[in-house]
Amino acid sequence: MAATVSFLILLLTLSRGFAAEPGMTIKTTTKGIDYANQIAGNALRSKLQTITLPDQSGSEGSKSWSITNIRINGITGPDTHISLNPGAGGVTLGISNFGASLHADWRARYRIIFKVSSSGSVDLSVSGASITLVAALGEKNGRPSIVASSCTCNIPDIGIKFHGGLAAVILNIFRGVIRNKVRGLLQDEVCKAVVEQVNTRADAKLAEMKVTVEIAKKFVLDYGLIRAPAITSNYIELANRGLVYWKNNRQESTFTSAPCPPVTEFSNMLYLCLNEFPANTFAYVAHVNNFLQYNITVDKIPVSSQLLDPTGQLQTEFPSSKLEIRISSAAAPSVKFENQKVTVAAAANVDVVVHSQSSVVTPLQLRVSVSVTVQPSIVDGKLAGIITAYTFNISVRKSDLANINEAELNALIRQAIDEVVLPQINEIGRQGIELPSSGVLRFRNTRLNVQLGVLKVATDAEFMG
Ligand SMILES: *[C@@H]1O[C@H](CO)[C@@H](O)[C@H](O)[C@H]1NC(C)=O
């Protein structure tokens, strides 16, 4: 029994694991990381300026000493280098050529015959220090997280220069002790500062990552990470859900998504890959929430009902009545990516409605199947799209009209699509959809490529200051 239960639990966990394929992946290559390193290096330099060291004291027999008010006067370097560390599931931050000059007060007591106490100031200098920090990347609330897993700091030597009174004699006795003590202390404090920078500042920054964006005020696109970032020797990969849901009514989707093909060249900083899943969830929630509905009255579409209805039946039966065309999606549109093209197959119900003084009747009901070609592009770091062509087919579902002029019916539907439906959909496409990098990174050298099942973006980027 217990074995069966464990087996079931295992199966459930496995199937959940498989269901959670990402709708989008973002790979940051070593080139992207080198760029991030420049930014991180500057932040680290200013953080190291502000290290504070606690007071130090020690004693040996009748001799005792203390160093207080330790202040950093200035630092030199350091050089920083971030590299990928697949083994640690994260990155290695290497800091080298770190130098610092410090100033402090000292006090010492000793007894030869009398008890003597003396005090003064001391200058300390550090050069050629190096730090190696390893940090692991994880996932927290759908965002990346980072935590330092180890830190070593090596300070080769410390220069000490005491100032004041009888110090020379006395302090020479302690010089070695103080040097080792301060060196050890500094090594610990530098690591503490760097670890803190990573565990709080860097982690907090990552926790701010925007993982939901609004589309057309009615939809929300969820970019939350579905697992911890994957690290290879060539890139860090974020796997984002990429699910679109109706604002205030989040539903899981039953669509499946094809995995992105592996990236084989790494000359750009970022590689984004979107499969059809986000677009199809978008189309699905748009349909089920009646977003794809357009009611067009004759005021907007100047058609002559006589042209549509050659026998003049409408005019006779409903004199001086108004015509309305109601278009609504009949099923969720289906989005396909292939060979530099995005196509959408949609089916709509079109009702031709007549409003007379006394009644509202629907003498004609049609089904219109539309095939739409969309040209995707990256504009201002957003994914945009514009409809470049479409074709449609009309079938009559119900007609009370004795005779329909098919050419006029086609013209009527084309006019409705061109003048009402397309401008509204293109406006959403023109505004574009924010990517997780929007507002943070400015894209340069961007290439967009549509292949079977996936849309890929290769780009360089720079931080928006
Ligand atoms: C279109 O008209 C129908 C019937 O009156 C109505 O149910 C629907 O909400 C309307 N849709 C829009 C977008 O106005």
Tab-separated table of N, CA, C and O in Angstrom, residues 215-296:
chain	number	residue	atom	x	y	z
A	215	ILE	N	-1.771	43.569	-20.862
A	215	ILE	CA	-1.963	43.719	-22.306
A	215	ILE	C	-3.375	44.250	-22.525
A	215	ILE	O	-4.343	43.673	-22.002
A	216	ALA	N	-3.474	45.319	-23.262
A	216	ALA	CA	-4.763	45.909	-23.646
A	216	ALA	C	-5.700	46.114	-22.448
A	216	ALA	O	-6.921	46.000	-22.580
A	217	LYS	N	-5.132	46.393	-21.274
A	217	LYS	CA	-5.878	46.693	-20.046
A	217	LYS	C	-6.716	45.532	-19.519
A	217	LYS	O	-7.236	45.590	-18.410
A	218	LYS	N	-6.894	44.476	-20.294
A	218	LYS	CA	-7.803	43.387	-19.921
A	218	LYS	C	-7.074	42.085	-19.612
A	218	LYS	O	-7.654	41.182	-19.017
A	219	PHE	N	-5.829	41.982	-20.086
A	219	PHE	CA	-5.106	40.717	-19.972
A	219	PHE	C	-3.840	40.904	-19.147
A	219	PHE	O	-3.301	41.999	-19.078
A	220	VAL	N	-3.395	39.799	-18.572
A	220	VAL	CA	-2.116	39.823	-17.868
A	220	VAL	C	-1.262	38.692	-18.418
A	220	VAL	O	-1.728	37.562	-18.581
A	221	LEU	N	-0.029	39.033	-18.731
A	221	LEU	CA	0.922	38.025	-19.191
A	221	LEU	C	1.857	37.710	-18.032
A	221	LEU	O	2.483	38.602	-17.475
A	222	ASP	N	1.882	36.432	-17.659
A	222	ASP	CA	2.694	35.989	-16.527
A	222	ASP	C	4.028	35.446	-17.040
A	222	ASP	O	4.073	34.433	-17.727
A	223	TYR	N	5.108	36.151	-16.681
A	223	TYR	CA	6.456	35.752	-17.091
A	223	TYR	C	7.197	35.023	-15.968
A	223	TYR	O	8.400	34.870	-16.041
A	224	GLY	N	6.476	34.662	-14.911
A	224	GLY	CA	7.135	34.073	-13.740
A	224	GLY	C	8.009	32.873	-14.100
A	224	GLY	O	7.676	32.102	-15.003
A	225	LEU	N	9.118	32.744	-13.388
A	225	LEU	CA	9.996	31.594	-13.637
A	225	LEU	C	9.302	30.328	-13.172
A	225	LEU	O	8.659	30.308	-12.136
A	226	ILE	N	9.460	29.259	-13.947
A	226	ILE	CA	8.855	27.998	-13.526
A	226	ILE	C	9.872	27.111	-12.822
A	226	ILE	O	9.525	26.097	-12.270
A	227	ARG	N	11.124	27.511	-12.844
A	227	ARG	CA	12.158	26.752	-12.131
A	227	ARG	C	13.388	27.647	-11.964
A	227	ARG	O	13.453	28.737	-12.514
A	228	ALA	N	14.342	27.132	-11.207
A	228	ALA	CA	15.582	27.883	-10.981
A	228	ALA	C	16.332	28.035	-12.308
A	228	ALA	O	16.220	27.166	-13.176
A	229	PRO	N	17.063	29.129	-12.484
A	229	PRO	CA	17.835	29.300	-13.713
A	229	PRO	C	18.789	28.122	-13.936
A	229	PRO	O	19.344	27.586	-12.977
A	230	ALA	N	18.946	27.747	-15.199
A	230	ALA	CA	19.880	26.674	-15.534
A	230	ALA	C	21.189	27.316	-15.991
A	230	ALA	O	21.171	28.308	-16.715
A	231	ILE	N	22.299	26.749	-15.532
A	231	ILE	CA	23.605	27.328	-15.868
A	231	ILE	C	24.399	26.337	-16.708
A	231	ILE	O	24.555	25.184	-16.306
A	232	THR	N	24.876	26.762	-17.849
A	232	THR	CA	25.811	25.948	-18.625
A	232	THR	C	27.092	26.768	-18.750
A	232	THR	O	27.160	27.884	-18.231
A	233	SER	N	28.067	26.240	-19.455
A	233	SER	CA	29.308	27.019	-19.583
A	233	SER	C	29.138	28.172	-20.576
A	233	SER	O	29.977	29.056	-20.646
A	234	ASN	N	28.020	28.176	-21.337
A	234	ASN	CA	27.801	29.236	-22.324
A	234	ASN	C	26.774	30.283	-21.931
A	234	ASN	O	26.767	31.378	-22.473
A	235	TYR	N	25.850	29.916	-21.048
A	235	TYR	CA	24.776	30.858	-20.733
A	235	TYR	C	24.047	30.522	-19.433
A	235	TYR	O	24.179	29.416	-18.905
A	236	ILE	N	23.255	31.508	-18.969
A	236	ILE	CA	22.273	31.295	-17.900
A	236	ILE	C	20.921	31.299	-18.596
A	236	ILE	O	20.630	32.215	-19.371
A	237	GLU	N	20.113	30.308	-18.340
A	237	GLU	CA	18.801	30.273	-18.981
A	237	GLU	C	17.678	30.437	-17.967
A	237	GLU	O	17.594	29.707	-16.991
A	238	LEU	N	16.820	31.432	-18.227
A	238	LEU	CA	15.607	31.591	-17.432
A	238	LEU	C	14.456	30.944	-18.197
A	238	LEU	O	14.314	31.153	-19.400
A	239	ALA	N	13.666	30.159	-17.499
A	239	ALA	CA	12.496	29.528	-18.122
A	239	ALA	C	11.251	30.220	-17.574
A	239	ALA	O	10.934	30.105	-16.395
A	240	ASN	N	10.576	30.966	-18.438
A	240	ASN	CA	9.417	31.765	-18.018
A	240	ASN	C	8.122	31.090	-18.450
A	240	ASN	O	8.051	30.534	-19.537
A	241	ARG	N	7.098	31.207	-17.596
A	241	ARG	CA	5.842	30.540	-17.896
A	241	ARG	C	5.245	31.053	-19.215
A	241	ARG	O	4.937	30.271	-20.099
A	242	GLY	N	5.070	32.368	-19.334
A	242	GLY	CA	4.527	32.913	-20.576
A	242	GLY	C	3.059	32.608	-20.774
A	242	GLY	O	2.625	32.318	-21.881
A	243	LEU	N	2.287	32.695	-19.700
A	243	LEU	CA	0.857	32.382	-19.763
A	243	LEU	C	0.056	33.679	-19.743
A	243	LEU	O	0.308	34.547	-18.916
A	244	VAL	N	-0.894	33.796	-20.656
A	244	VAL	CA	-1.762	34.976	-20.648
A	244	VAL	C	-3.081	34.593	-19.991
A	244	VAL	O	-3.635	33.541	-20.272
A	245	TYR	N	-3.539	35.431	-19.066
A	245	TYR	CA	-4.853	35.183	-18.476
A	245	TYR	C	-5.658	36.472	-18.412
A	245	TYR	O	-5.128	37.569	-18.533
A	246	TRP	N	-6.950	36.292	-18.244
A	246	TRP	CA	-7.877	37.414	-18.136
A	246	TRP	C	-7.629	38.045	-16.782
A	246	TRP	O	-7.587	37.345	-15.778
A	247	LYS	N	-7.467	39.344	-16.746
A	247	LYS	CA	-7.212	40.036	-15.490
A	247	LYS	C	-8.335	39.681	-14.505
A	247	LYS	O	-9.498	39.672	-14.881
A	248	ASN	N	-7.996	39.409	-13.283
A	248	ASN	CA	-8.966	39.039	-12.238
A	248	ASN	C	-9.578	37.656	-12.425
A	248	ASN	O	-10.471	37.271	-11.686
A	249	ASN	N	-9.178	36.922	-13.426
A	249	ASN	CA	-9.710	35.564	-13.547
A	249	ASN	C	-8.629	34.669	-14.137
A	249	ASN	O	-8.619	34.364	-15.310
A	250	ARG	N	-7.741	34.273	-13.263
A	250	ARG	CA	-6.626	33.470	-13.725
A	250	ARG	C	-7.038	32.005	-13.879
A	250	ARG	O	-7.572	31.415	-12.969
A	251	GLN	N	-6.819	31.492	-15.057
A	251	GLN	CA	-7.115	30.081	-15.285
A	251	GLN	C	-5.871	29.411	-15.842
A	251	GLN	O	-5.164	29.988	-16.653
A	252	GLU	N	-5.650	28.173	-15.423
A	252	GLU	CA	-4.549	27.420	-16.011
A	252	GLU	C	-4.951	27.042	-17.420
A	252	GLU	O	-6.133	26.928	-17.735
A	253	SER	N	-3.996	26.891	-18.257
A	253	SER	CA	-4.300	26.586	-19.648
A	253	SER	C	-4.019	25.126	-19.956
A	253	SER	O	-3.179	24.495	-19.331
A	254	THR	N	-4.741	24.608	-20.921
A	254	THR	CA	-4.531	23.212	-21.297
A	254	THR	C	-3.616	23.097	-22.517
A	254	THR	O	-3.332	22.012	-22.971
A	255	PHE	N	-3.172	24.248	-23.024
A	255	PHE	CA	-2.299	24.188	-24.192
A	255	PHE	C	-0.951	23.591	-23.806
A	255	PHE	O	-0.482	23.751	-22.691
A	256	THR	N	-0.353	22.956	-24.766
A	256	THR	CA	1.008	22.474	-24.530
A	256	THR	C	1.952	23.354	-25.332
A	256	THR	O	1.538	24.038	-26.258
A	257	SER	N	3.209	23.348	-24.945
A	257	SER	CA	4.140	24.212	-25.647
A	257	SER	C	5.369	23.432	-26.053
A	257	SER	O	5.872	22.607	-25.309
A	258	ALA	N	5.812	23.698	-27.258
A	258	ALA	CA	7.001	23.017	-27.780
A	258	ALA	C	8.247	23.616	-27.146
A	258	ALA	O	8.310	24.819	-26.942
A	259	PRO	N	9.227	22.796	-26.814
A	259	PRO	CA	10.462	23.359	-26.251
A	259	PRO	C	11.229	24.151	-27.311
A	259	PRO	O	11.115	23.881	-28.502
A	260	CYS	N	11.987	25.142	-26.863
A	260	CYS	CA	12.802	25.924	-27.784
A	260	CYS	C	14.001	25.089	-28.223
A	260	CYS	O	14.597	24.397	-27.409
A	261	PRO	N	14.361	25.172	-29.489
A	261	PRO	CA	15.546	24.419	-29.919
A	261	PRO	C	16.789	24.996	-29.248
A	261	PRO	O	16.820	26.169	-28.901
A	262	PRO	N	17.828	24.192	-29.071
A	262	PRO	CA	19.022	24.706	-28.394
A	262	PRO	C	19.690	25.828	-29.208
A	262	PRO	O	19.615	25.824	-30.438
A	263	VAL	N	20.283	26.754	-28.495
A	263	VAL	CA	21.017	27.838	-29.153
A	263	VAL	C	22.412	27.310	-29.473
A	263	VAL	O	23.021	26.620	-28.665
A	264	THR	N	22.881	27.589	-30.690
A	264	THR	CA	24.173	27.025	-31.067
A	264	THR	C	25.248	28.084	-31.285
A	264	THR	O	26.410	27.781	-31.437
A	265	GLU	N	24.850	29.343	-31.341
A	265	GLU	CA	25.891	30.376	-31.431
A	265	GLU	C	25.593	31.427	-30.367
A	265	GLU	O	24.439	31.642	-30.018
A	266	PHE	N	26.646	32.016	-29.841
A	266	PHE	CA	26.493	32.831	-28.642
A	266	PHE	C	27.105	34.216	-28.815
A	266	PHE	O	27.674	34.769	-27.894
A	267	SER	N	26.999	34.764	-30.036
A	267	SER	CA	27.678	36.032	-30.283
A	267	SER	C	26.896	37.231	-29.741
A	267	SER	O	27.446	38.308	-29.616
A	268	ASN	N	25.620	37.055	-29.435
A	268	ASN	CA	24.839	38.141	-28.841
A	268	ASN	C	24.746	37.967	-27.325
A	268	ASN	O	25.061	36.918	-26.787
A	269	MET	N	24.306	39.029	-26.654
A	269	MET	CA	24.202	38.977	-25.188
A	269	MET	C	22.991	38.172	-24.736
A	269	MET	O	23.041	37.485	-23.719
A	270	LEU	N	21.891	38.314	-25.484
A	270	LEU	CA	20.635	37.688	-25.051
A	270	LEU	C	19.989	36.917	-26.183
A	270	LEU	O	19.994	37.362	-27.333
A	271	TYR	N	19.430	35.784	-25.836
A	271	TYR	CA	18.637	34.999	-26.781
A	271	TYR	C	17.282	34.708	-26.141
A	271	TYR	O	17.217	34.053	-25.103
A	272	LEU	N	16.237	35.258	-26.751
A	272	LEU	CA	14.885	35.010	-26.249
A	272	LEU	C	14.205	34.025	-27.182
A	272	LEU	O	14.382	34.105	-28.400
A	273	CYS	N	13.449	33.135	-26.628
A	273	CYS	CA	12.719	32.198	-27.474
A	273	CYS	C	11.305	32.062	-26.929
A	273	CYS	O	11.104	31.791	-25.753
A	274	LEU	N	10.344	32.311	-27.780
A	274	LEU	CA	8.931	32.202	-27.407
A	274	LEU	C	8.317	31.091	-28.231
A	274	LEU	O	8.526	31.062	-29.450
A	275	ASN	N	7.554	30.219	-27.608
A	275	ASN	CA	6.841	29.260	-28.435
A	275	ASN	C	5.388	29.739	-28.597
A	275	ASN	O	5.051	30.858	-28.211
A	276	GLU	N	4.538	28.900	-29.169
A	276	GLU	CA	3.177	29.348	-29.497
A	276	GLU	C	2.270	29.427	-28.271
A	276	GLU	O	1.173	29.979	-28.336
A	277	PHE	N	2.737	28.871	-27.162
A	277	PHE	CA	1.897	28.794	-25.966
A	277	PHE	C	1.364	30.150	-25.491
A	277	PHE	O	0.149	30.307	-25.333
A	278	PRO	N	2.224	31.181	-25.288
A	278	PRO	CA	1.688	32.464	-24.812
A	278	PRO	C	0.647	33.043	-25.771
A	278	PRO	O	-0.421	33.506	-25.335
A	279	ALA	N	0.938	32.987	-27.076
A	279	ALA	CA	0.016	33.557	-28.068
A	279	ALA	C	-1.311	32.797	-28.061
A	279	ALA	O	-2.388	33.400	-28.148
A	280	ASN	N	-1.226	31.481	-27.924
A	280	ASN	CA	-2.469	30.706	-27.935
A	280	ASN	C	-3.291	30.884	-26.662
A	280	ASN	O	-4.522	30.885	-26.708
A	281	THR	N	-2.605	31.064	-25.522
A	281	THR	CA	-3.374	31.321	-24.301
A	281	THR	C	-4.034	32.702	-24.396
A	281	THR	O	-5.149	32.913	-23.920
A	282	PHE	N	-3.339	33.639	-25.032
A	282	PHE	CA	-3.878	34.984	-25.260
A	282	PHE	C	-5.154	34.878	-26.106
A	282	PHE	O	-6.227	35.394	-25.747
A	283	ALA	N	-5.054	34.163	-27.222
A	283	ALA	CA	-6.195	34.012	-28.133
A	283	ALA	C	-7.354	33.301	-27.423
A	283	ALA	O	-8.519	33.682	-27.579
A	284	TYR	N	-7.010	32.319	-26.612
A	284	TYR	CA	-8.042	31.537	-25.919
A	284	TYR	C	-8.813	32.396	-24.912
A	284	TYR	O	-10.042	32.438	-24.939
A	285	VAL	N	-8.101	33.114	-24.052
A	285	VAL	CA	-8.823	33.920	-23.050
A	285	VAL	C	-9.562	35.087	-23.709
A	285	VAL	O	-10.612	35.499	-23.224
A	286	ALA	N	-9.021	35.566	-24.824
A	286	ALA	CA	-9.722	36.638	-25.545
A	286	ALA	C	-11.071	36.111	-26.041
A	286	ALA	O	-12.098	36.776	-25.925
A	287	HIS	N	-11.061	34.890	-26.544
A	287	HIS	CA	-12.303	34.298	-27.045
A	287	HIS	C	-13.292	34.018	-25.909
A	287	HIS	O	-14.437	34.468	-25.962
A	288	VAL	N	-12.850	33.289	-24.891
A	288	VAL	CA	-13.817	32.873	-23.856
A	288	VAL	C	-14.348	34.059	-23.046
A	288	VAL	O	-15.408	33.964	-22.443
A	289	ASN	N	-13.617	35.166	-23.027
A	289	ASN	CA	-14.106	36.332	-22.297
A	289	ASN	C	-14.789	37.356	-23.214
A	289	ASN	O	-14.937	38.522	-22.843
A	290	ASN	N	-15.182	36.896	-24.405
A	290	ASN	CA	-15.929	37.738	-25.358
A	290	ASN	C	-15.209	39.036	-25.717
A	290	ASN	O	-15.840	40.062	-25.950
A	291	PHE	N	-13.867	38.969	-25.727
A	291	PHE	CA	-13.108	40.160	-26.093
A	291	PHE	C	-13.166	40.389	-27.603
A	291	PHE	O	-13.088	41.519	-28.070
A	292	LEU	N	-13.296	39.290	-28.345
A	292	LEU	CA	-13.269	39.395	-29.803
A	292	LEU	C	-14.695	39.570	-30.326
A	292	LEU	O	-15.273	38.671	-30.932
A	293	GLN	N	-15.261	40.712	-30.008
A	293	GLN	CA	-16.633	41.035	-30.421
A	293	GLN	C	-16.668	42.440	-30.982
A	293	GLN	O	-16.107	43.359	-30.402
A	294	TYR	N	-17.336	42.593	-32.100
A	294	TYR	CA	-17.416	43.908	-32.723
A	294	TYR	C	-18.835	44.099	-33.227
A	294	TYR	O	-19.313	43.296	-34.019
A	295	ASN	N	-19.531	45.075	-32.725
A	295	ASN	CA	-20.878	45.391	-33.218
A	295	ASN	C	-20.777	46.654	-34.061
A	295	ASN	O	-20.343	47.693	-33.583
A	296	ILE	N	-21.164	46.519	-35.283
A	296	ILE	CA	-21.000	47.637	-36.220
A	296	ILE	C	-22.382	48.052	-36.724
A	296	ILE	O	-23.126	47.221	-37.252
